[in-house]
PDB file of C-alpha atoms in Angstrom:
ATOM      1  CA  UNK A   1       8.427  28.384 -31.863  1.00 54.00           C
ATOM      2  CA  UNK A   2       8.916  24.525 -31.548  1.00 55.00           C
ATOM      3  CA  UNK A   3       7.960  22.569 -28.763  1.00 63.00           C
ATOM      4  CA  UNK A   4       9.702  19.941 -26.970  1.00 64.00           C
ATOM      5  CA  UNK A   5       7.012  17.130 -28.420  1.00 66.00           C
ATOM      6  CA  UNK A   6       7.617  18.417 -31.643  1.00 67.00           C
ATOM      7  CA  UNK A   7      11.461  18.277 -31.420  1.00 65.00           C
ATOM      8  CA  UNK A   8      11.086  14.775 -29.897  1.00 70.00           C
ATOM      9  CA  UNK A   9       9.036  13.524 -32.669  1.00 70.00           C
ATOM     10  CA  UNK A  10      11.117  15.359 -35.503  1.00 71.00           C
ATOM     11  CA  UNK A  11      14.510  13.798 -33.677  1.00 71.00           C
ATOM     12  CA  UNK A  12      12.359   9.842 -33.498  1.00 69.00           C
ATOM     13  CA  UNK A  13      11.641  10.120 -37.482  1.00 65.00           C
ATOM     14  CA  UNK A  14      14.846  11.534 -38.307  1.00 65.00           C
ATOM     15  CA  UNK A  15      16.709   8.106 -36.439  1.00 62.00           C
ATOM     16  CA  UNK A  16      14.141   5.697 -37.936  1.00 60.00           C
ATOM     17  CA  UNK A  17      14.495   7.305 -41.587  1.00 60.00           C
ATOM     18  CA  UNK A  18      18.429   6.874 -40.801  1.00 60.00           C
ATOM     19  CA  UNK A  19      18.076   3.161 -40.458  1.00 57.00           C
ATOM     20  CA  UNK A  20      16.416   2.843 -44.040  1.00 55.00           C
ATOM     21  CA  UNK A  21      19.966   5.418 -44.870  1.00 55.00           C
ATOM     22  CA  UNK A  22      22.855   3.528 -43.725  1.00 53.00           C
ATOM     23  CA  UNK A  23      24.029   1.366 -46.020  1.00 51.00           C
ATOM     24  CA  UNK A  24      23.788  -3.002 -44.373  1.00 48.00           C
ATOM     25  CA  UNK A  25      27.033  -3.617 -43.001  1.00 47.00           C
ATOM     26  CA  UNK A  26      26.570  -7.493 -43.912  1.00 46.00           C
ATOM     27  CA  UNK A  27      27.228  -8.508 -47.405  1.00 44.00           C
ATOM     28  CA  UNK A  28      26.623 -12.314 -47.294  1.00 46.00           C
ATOM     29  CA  UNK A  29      23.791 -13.802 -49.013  1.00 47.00           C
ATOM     30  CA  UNK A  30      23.611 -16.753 -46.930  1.00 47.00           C
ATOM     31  CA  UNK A  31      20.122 -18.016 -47.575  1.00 51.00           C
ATOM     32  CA  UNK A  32      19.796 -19.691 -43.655  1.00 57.00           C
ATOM     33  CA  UNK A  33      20.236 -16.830 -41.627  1.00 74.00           C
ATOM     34  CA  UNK A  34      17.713 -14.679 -40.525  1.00 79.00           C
ATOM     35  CA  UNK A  35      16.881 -11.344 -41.803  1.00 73.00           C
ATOM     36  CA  UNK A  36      18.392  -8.553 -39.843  1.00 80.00           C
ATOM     37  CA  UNK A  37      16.204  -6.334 -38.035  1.00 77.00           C
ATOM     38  CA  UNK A  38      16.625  -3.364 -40.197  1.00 72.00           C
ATOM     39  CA  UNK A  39      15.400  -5.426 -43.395  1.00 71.00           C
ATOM     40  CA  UNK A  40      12.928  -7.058 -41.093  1.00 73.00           C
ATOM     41  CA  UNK A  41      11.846  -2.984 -40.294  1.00 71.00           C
ATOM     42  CA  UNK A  42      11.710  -2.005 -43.992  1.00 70.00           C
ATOM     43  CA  UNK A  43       9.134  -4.619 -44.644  1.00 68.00           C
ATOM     44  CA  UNK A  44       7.040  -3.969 -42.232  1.00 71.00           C
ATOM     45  CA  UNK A  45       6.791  -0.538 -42.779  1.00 72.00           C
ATOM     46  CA  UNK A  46       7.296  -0.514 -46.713  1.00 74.00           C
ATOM     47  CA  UNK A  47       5.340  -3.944 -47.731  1.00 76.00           C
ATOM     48  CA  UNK A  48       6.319  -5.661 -51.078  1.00 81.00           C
ATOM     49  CA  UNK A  49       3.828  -6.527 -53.592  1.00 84.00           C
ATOM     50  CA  UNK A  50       4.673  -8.923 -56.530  1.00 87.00           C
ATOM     51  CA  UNK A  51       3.101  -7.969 -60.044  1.00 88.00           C
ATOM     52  CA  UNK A  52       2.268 -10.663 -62.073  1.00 91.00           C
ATOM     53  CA  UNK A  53       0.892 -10.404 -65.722  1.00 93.00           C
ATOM     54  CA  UNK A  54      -0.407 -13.531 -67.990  1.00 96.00           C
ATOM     55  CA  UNK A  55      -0.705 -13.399 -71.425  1.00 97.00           C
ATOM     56  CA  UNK A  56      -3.899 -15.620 -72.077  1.00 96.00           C
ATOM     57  CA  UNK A  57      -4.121 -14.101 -75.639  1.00 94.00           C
ATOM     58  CA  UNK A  58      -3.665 -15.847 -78.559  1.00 94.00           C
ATOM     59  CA  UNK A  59      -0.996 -14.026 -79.725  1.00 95.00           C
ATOM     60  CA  UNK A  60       2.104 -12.154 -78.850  1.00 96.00           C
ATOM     61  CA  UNK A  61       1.429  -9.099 -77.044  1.00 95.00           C
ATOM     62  CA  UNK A  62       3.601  -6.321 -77.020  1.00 94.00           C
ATOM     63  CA  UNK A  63       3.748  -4.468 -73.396  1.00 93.00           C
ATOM     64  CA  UNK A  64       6.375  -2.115 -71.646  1.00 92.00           C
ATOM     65  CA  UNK A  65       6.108  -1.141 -67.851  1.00 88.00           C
ATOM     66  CA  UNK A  66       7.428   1.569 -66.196  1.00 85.00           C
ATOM     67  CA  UNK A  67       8.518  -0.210 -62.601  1.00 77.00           C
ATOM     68  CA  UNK A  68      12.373   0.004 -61.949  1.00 70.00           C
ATOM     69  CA  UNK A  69      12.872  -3.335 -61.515  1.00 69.00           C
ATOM     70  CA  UNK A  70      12.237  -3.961 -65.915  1.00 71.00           C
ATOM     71  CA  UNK A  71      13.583  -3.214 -68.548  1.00 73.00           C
ATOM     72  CA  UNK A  72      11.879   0.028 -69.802  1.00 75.00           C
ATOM     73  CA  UNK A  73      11.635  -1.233 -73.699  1.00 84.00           C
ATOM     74  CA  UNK A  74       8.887  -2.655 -75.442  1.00 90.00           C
ATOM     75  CA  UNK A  75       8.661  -6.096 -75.117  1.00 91.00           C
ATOM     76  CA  UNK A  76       6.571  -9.060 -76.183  1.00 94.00           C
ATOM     77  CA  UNK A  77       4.935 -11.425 -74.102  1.00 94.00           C
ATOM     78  CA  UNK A  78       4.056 -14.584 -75.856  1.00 97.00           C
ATOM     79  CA  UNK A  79       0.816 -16.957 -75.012  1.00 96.00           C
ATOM     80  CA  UNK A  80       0.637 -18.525 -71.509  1.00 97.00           C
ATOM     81  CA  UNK A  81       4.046 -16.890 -70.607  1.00 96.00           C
ATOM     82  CA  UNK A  82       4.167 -14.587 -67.614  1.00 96.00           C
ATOM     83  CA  UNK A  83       6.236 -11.357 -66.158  1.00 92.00           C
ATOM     84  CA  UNK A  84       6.545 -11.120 -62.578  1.00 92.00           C
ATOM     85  CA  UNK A  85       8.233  -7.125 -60.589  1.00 88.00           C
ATOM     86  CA  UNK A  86       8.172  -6.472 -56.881  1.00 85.00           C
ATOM     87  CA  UNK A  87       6.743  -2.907 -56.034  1.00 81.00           C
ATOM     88  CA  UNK A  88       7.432  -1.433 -52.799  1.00 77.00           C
ATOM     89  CA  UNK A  89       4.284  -0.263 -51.645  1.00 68.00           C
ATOM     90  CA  UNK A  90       5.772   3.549 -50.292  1.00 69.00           C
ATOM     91  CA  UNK A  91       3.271   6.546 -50.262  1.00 68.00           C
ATOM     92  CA  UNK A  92       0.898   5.346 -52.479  1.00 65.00           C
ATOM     93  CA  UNK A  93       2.658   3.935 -55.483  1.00 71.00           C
ATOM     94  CA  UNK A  94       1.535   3.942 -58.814  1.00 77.00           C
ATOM     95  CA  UNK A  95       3.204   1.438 -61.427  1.00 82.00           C
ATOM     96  CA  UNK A  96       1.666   1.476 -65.028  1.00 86.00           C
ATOM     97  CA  UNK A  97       1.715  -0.797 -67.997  1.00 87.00           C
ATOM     98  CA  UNK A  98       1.005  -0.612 -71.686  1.00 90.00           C
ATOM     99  CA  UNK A  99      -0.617  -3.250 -73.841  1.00 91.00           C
ATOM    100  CA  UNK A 100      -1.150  -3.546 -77.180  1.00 91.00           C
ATOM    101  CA  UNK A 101      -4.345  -6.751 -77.207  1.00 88.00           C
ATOM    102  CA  UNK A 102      -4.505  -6.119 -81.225  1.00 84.00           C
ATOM    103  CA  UNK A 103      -4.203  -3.429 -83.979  1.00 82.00           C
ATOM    104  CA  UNK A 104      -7.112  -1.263 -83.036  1.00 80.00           C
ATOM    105  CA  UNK A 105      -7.298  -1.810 -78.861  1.00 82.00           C
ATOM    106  CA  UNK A 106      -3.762  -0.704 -77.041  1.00 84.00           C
ATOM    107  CA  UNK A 107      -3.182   1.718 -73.798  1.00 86.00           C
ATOM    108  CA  UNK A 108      -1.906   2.142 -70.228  1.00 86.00           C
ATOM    109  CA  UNK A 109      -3.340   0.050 -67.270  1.00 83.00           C
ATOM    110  CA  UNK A 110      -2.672   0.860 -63.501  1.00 81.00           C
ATOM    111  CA  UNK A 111      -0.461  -2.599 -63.007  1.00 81.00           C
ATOM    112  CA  UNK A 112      -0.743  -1.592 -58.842  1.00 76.00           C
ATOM    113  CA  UNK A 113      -2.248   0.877 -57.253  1.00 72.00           C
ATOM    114  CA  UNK A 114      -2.944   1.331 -53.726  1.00 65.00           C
ATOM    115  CA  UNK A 115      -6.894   1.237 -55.137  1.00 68.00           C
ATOM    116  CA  UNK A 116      -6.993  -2.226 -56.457  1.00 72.00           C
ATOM    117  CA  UNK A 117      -6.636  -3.790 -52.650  1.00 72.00           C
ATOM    118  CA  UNK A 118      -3.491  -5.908 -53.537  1.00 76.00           C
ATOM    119  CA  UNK A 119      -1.472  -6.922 -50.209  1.00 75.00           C
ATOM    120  CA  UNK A 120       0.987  -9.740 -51.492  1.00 79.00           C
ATOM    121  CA  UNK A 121       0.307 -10.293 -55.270  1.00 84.00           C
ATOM    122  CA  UNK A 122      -1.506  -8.293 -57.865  1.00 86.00           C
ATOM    123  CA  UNK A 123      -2.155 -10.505 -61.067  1.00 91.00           C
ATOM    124  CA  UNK A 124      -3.357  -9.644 -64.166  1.00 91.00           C
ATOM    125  CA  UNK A 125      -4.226 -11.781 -67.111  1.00 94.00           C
ATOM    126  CA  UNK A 126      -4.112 -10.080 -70.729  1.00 94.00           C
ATOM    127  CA  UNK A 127      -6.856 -11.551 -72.954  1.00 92.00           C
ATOM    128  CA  UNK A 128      -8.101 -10.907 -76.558  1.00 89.00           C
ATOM    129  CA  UNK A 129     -10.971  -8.962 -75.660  1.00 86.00           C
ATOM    130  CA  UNK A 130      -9.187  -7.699 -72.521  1.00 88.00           C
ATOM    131  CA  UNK A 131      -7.077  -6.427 -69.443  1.00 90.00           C
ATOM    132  CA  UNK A 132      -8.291  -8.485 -66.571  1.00 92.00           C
ATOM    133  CA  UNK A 133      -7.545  -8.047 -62.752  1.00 90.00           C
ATOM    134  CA  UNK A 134      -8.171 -11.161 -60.565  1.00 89.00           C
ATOM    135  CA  UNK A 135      -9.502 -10.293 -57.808  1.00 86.00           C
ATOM    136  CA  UNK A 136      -8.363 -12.278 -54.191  1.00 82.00           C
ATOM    137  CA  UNK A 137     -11.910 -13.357 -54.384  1.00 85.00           C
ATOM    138  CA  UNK A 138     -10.659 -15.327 -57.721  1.00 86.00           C
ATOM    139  CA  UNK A 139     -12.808 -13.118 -59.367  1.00 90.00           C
ATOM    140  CA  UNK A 140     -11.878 -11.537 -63.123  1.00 90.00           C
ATOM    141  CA  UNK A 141     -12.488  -7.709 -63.263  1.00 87.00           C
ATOM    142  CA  UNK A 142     -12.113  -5.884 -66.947  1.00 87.00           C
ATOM    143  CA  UNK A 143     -10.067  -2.843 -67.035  1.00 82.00           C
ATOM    144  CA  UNK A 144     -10.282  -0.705 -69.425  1.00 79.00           C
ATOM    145  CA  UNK A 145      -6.926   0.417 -71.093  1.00 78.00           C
ATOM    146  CA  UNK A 146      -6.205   4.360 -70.989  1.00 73.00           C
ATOM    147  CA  UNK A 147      -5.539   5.225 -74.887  1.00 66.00           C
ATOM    148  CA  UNK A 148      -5.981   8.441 -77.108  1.00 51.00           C
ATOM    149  CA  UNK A 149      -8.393   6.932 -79.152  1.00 54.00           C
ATOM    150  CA  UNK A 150     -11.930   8.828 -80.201  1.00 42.00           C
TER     151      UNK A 150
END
């Protein structure tokens, strides 16, 4: 049997779940008004978080991510140029990336994950010898790349 708090609750989530639903009745871009209050509500409650990757190799490197916002093909990312995807951060989100640094080191790297601490911008800078996460501290932090190497 369901109780009244329980129905009240069930009916509040169902009408704020329908705001995120209903399609925006505006359609102008105009960059000088303000955001409405349901795209004011969706941020708040589902944050965006830009991923940015660097190649600081010496070479092209060929990567491929799996967020929406790409194109899902391989790609190559030449020396000192950068990619840049919004993730919604929703229930825990999980966005990979594969790199291939040179012939014998290639894989999958966690481009955002709730783990890695990111609120605004995760950045990642793809080296020779590496996958690199800078930290907010500034900080560089190796990652290693998930392969099927021995």
């Amino acid at each position: 049997m369901t109780t009244p708090s329980k129905c009240n609750n069930m009916i509040f989530l169902v009408l704020l779940l329908s705001i995120f639903l209903v399609p925006s009745s505006s359609s102008s871009s105009s960059s000088s008004k303000k955001p409405s209050f349901k795209k004011r509500l969706e941020d708040w409650f589902f944050p965006r978080v830009t991923v940015n990757i660097t190649n600081d190799a010496s070479h092209d490197i060929p990567y491929m991510c799996n967020s929406p916002k790409l194109d899902q093909g391989l790609h190559a990312l030449r020396p000192k140029e950068s990619i840049a995807f919004e993730v919604v951060d929703i229930m825990f989100p999980l966005v990979w990336c594969y790199a291939q640094l040179n012939d014998r080191y290639h894989g999958v790297f966690w481009a955002f994950a709730t783990k890695l601490g990111c609120t605004d911008i995760c950045s990642w800078s793809l080296k020779d010898e590496g996958a690199f996460y800078l930290r907010e501290d500034g900080k560089l932090e190796e990652h290693r790349l998930f392969d099927n190497a021995n």
